Short mmCIF file of C-alpha atoms in Angstrom, two decimals:
data_model
loop_
_atom_site.label_atom_id
_atom_site.label_comp_id
_atom_site.label_asym_id
_atom_site.label_seq_id
_atom_site.Cartn_x
_atom_site.Cartn_y
_atom_site.Cartn_z
CA GLU Y 1 -6.49 62.15 -31.39
CA ALA Y 2 -8.80 64.53 -29.88
CA LEU Y 3 -11.42 64.14 -32.47
CA LYS Y 4 -11.30 60.31 -31.97
CA ILE Y 5 -11.74 60.73 -28.26
CA LEU Y 6 -14.78 63.18 -28.86
CA LYS Y 7 -16.52 60.66 -31.08
CA THR Y 8 -15.91 57.86 -28.60
CA ILE Y 9 -17.73 60.29 -25.91
CA LYS Y 10 -20.50 60.81 -28.39
CA ALA Y 11 -21.02 57.12 -28.65
CA SER Y 12 -21.08 56.52 -25.02
CA LEU Y 13 -23.64 59.39 -24.18
CA ASN Y 14 -26.72 58.14 -22.61
CA ASN Y 15 -30.13 58.78 -23.90
CA PRO Y 16 -30.55 62.35 -23.13
CA ALA Y 17 -34.38 61.78 -22.77
CA GLU Y 18 -33.58 60.02 -19.65
CA LYS Y 19 -31.86 63.04 -18.20
CA THR Y 20 -33.79 65.82 -16.29
CA ASP Y 21 -30.63 68.02 -15.26
CA TYR Y 22 -30.02 70.89 -17.72
CA TRP Y 23 -26.34 70.33 -17.83
CA ASP Y 24 -26.85 66.57 -18.70
CA LEU Y 25 -29.26 67.49 -21.48
CA ILE Y 26 -26.93 69.85 -23.05
CA ASN Y 27 -24.07 67.43 -23.45
CA SER Y 28 -24.71 66.06 -26.71
CA ILE Y 29 -25.38 69.50 -28.27
CA LYS Y 30 -21.93 70.60 -26.79
CA LEU Y 31 -20.29 67.67 -28.22
CA LYS Y 32 -21.50 68.18 -31.55
CA LEU Y 33 -20.39 71.86 -31.57
CA CYS Y 34 -16.89 70.46 -30.46
CA LEU Y 35 -16.96 67.87 -33.28
CA PHE Y 36 -18.15 70.65 -35.77
CA ILE Y 37 -15.29 72.85 -34.68
CA MET Y 38 -12.89 70.20 -35.11
CA ALA Y 39 -13.94 68.61 -38.22
CA ASP Y 40 -11.34 68.05 -41.10
CA GLU Y 41 -13.83 69.89 -43.57
CA ILE Y 42 -13.13 73.36 -41.73
CA LEU Y 43 -9.59 72.95 -40.30
CA ASN Y 44 -7.91 71.31 -43.37
CA ASP Y 45 -5.93 74.12 -45.24
CA SER Y 46 -6.57 72.53 -48.59
CA LYS Y 47 -10.28 73.01 -48.20
CA VAL Y 48 -10.44 76.97 -47.19
CA LYS Y 49 -7.62 78.74 -49.11
CA ARG Y 50 -9.33 82.13 -49.44
CA ALA Y 51 -9.87 84.96 -46.88
CA LYS Y 52 -13.16 85.73 -48.24
CA PRO Y 53 -16.05 83.45 -47.33
CA VAL Y 54 -17.57 81.09 -50.01
CA LYS Y 55 -20.84 82.90 -51.34
CA SER Y 56 -22.72 79.93 -52.67
CA GLY Y 57 -22.24 76.43 -53.94
CA GLY Y 58 -19.43 74.55 -52.23
CA LYS Y 59 -20.70 71.12 -51.09
CA ASP Y 60 -18.33 71.20 -48.01
CA LEU Y 61 -19.46 75.03 -47.02
CA GLU Y 62 -23.38 73.49 -47.54
CA GLN Y 63 -22.34 70.20 -45.54
CA GLN Y 64 -20.90 72.45 -42.58
CA GLN Y 65 -24.09 74.82 -42.77
CA GLU Y 66 -26.29 71.88 -42.47
CA GLN Y 67 -24.56 70.77 -39.35
CA LEU Y 68 -24.59 74.25 -37.77
CA ASP Y 69 -28.28 74.59 -38.50
CA ASP Y 70 -28.70 71.03 -36.97
CA ILE Y 71 -26.92 72.47 -33.62
CA LEU Y 72 -29.13 75.46 -33.54
CA GLN Y 73 -32.16 73.34 -33.84
CA GLU Y 74 -31.06 71.38 -30.83
CA PHE Y 75 -30.41 74.35 -29.14
CA GLN Y 76 -33.88 75.69 -29.83
CA ASN Y 77 -35.67 72.41 -29.04
CA LEU Y 78 -33.83 72.10 -25.38
CA TRP Y 79 -34.62 75.53 -24.74
CA LYS Y 80 -38.17 75.26 -25.30
CA ARG Y 81 -38.11 72.65 -22.49
CA ALA Y 82 -35.25 73.33 -20.27
CA GLY Y 83 -32.65 76.10 -19.16
CA SER Y 84 -32.95 79.41 -17.44
CA ARG Y 85 -32.08 82.51 -19.02
CA ALA Y 86 -29.01 82.77 -16.91
CA LYS Y 87 -27.94 79.15 -18.27
CA ARG Y 88 -28.76 80.00 -21.95
CA GLN Y 89 -26.66 83.15 -21.62
CA ALA Y 90 -23.74 81.04 -20.28
CA GLU Y 91 -23.93 78.96 -23.42
CA ILE Y 92 -23.87 82.16 -25.52
CA GLU Y 93 -20.93 83.44 -23.31
CA HIS Y 94 -19.15 80.13 -24.21
CA ILE Y 95 -19.68 80.57 -27.90
CA ASP Y 96 -18.58 84.18 -27.58
CA PHE Y 97 -15.21 83.02 -25.74
CA LEU Y 98 -14.50 80.32 -28.59
CA ILE Y 99 -14.93 83.07 -31.28
CA ASP Y 100 -12.67 85.33 -29.35
CA ALA Y 101 -10.13 82.39 -29.23
CA LEU Y 102 -10.09 81.94 -32.73
CA THR Y 103 -8.76 85.53 -33.37
CA LEU Y 104 -5.56 84.29 -31.92
CA LYS Y 105 -4.69 82.81 -35.24
CA ASN Y 106 -5.89 84.73 -38.19
CA THR Y 107 -6.12 82.43 -41.15
CA ALA Y 108 -8.63 81.78 -43.80
CA LYS Y 109 -9.98 78.76 -41.82
CA THR Y 110 -10.19 80.55 -38.49
CA ARG Y 111 -11.93 83.49 -40.06
CA MET Y 112 -14.69 81.26 -41.87
CA LEU Y 113 -14.93 79.27 -38.39
CA ARG Y 114 -15.38 82.61 -36.53
CA GLU Y 115 -18.01 83.77 -39.17
CA MET Y 116 -19.99 80.68 -38.66
CA LEU Y 117 -19.71 80.55 -34.96
CA GLN Y 118 -20.95 84.24 -34.99
CA LYS Y 119 -23.98 83.41 -37.15
CA LEU Y 120 -24.92 80.59 -34.90
CA ASN Y 121 -24.64 82.86 -31.63
CA ASP Y 122 -26.44 85.68 -33.36
CA GLU Y 123 -29.33 83.24 -33.93
CA LEU Y 124 -29.20 82.19 -30.22
CA VAL Y 125 -29.16 85.51 -28.82
CA LYS Y 126 -32.45 86.01 -30.62
CA ILE Y 127 -34.32 83.27 -28.61
CA VAL Y 128 -32.67 83.68 -25.23
#
């Protein structure tokens, strides 16, 4: 149900090129991050059964990494144009919070998601 709501919100977002406020500009990126976190490819137990991350290959893993790379690229593009250091730091802290929240349930799928979010966070820290 939540995934359906997020997809509806995504479809209704106005063109970010018309926005000038940082928080309006970042909405679509944050929405994509939410969709990534909630995606069936990661949260479906039948897809992630192992404690160790997949080292290579898996089509689902490749698609997830591509989605995360796209999110990172969008952050980079936005941060070239807008966002103070404090606003960028707030985004990093938000991702830190998500990573910490995922420690509440220690399963293979949450470990994989934490690892992927940590990689995103590490890359964002480099460009703040």
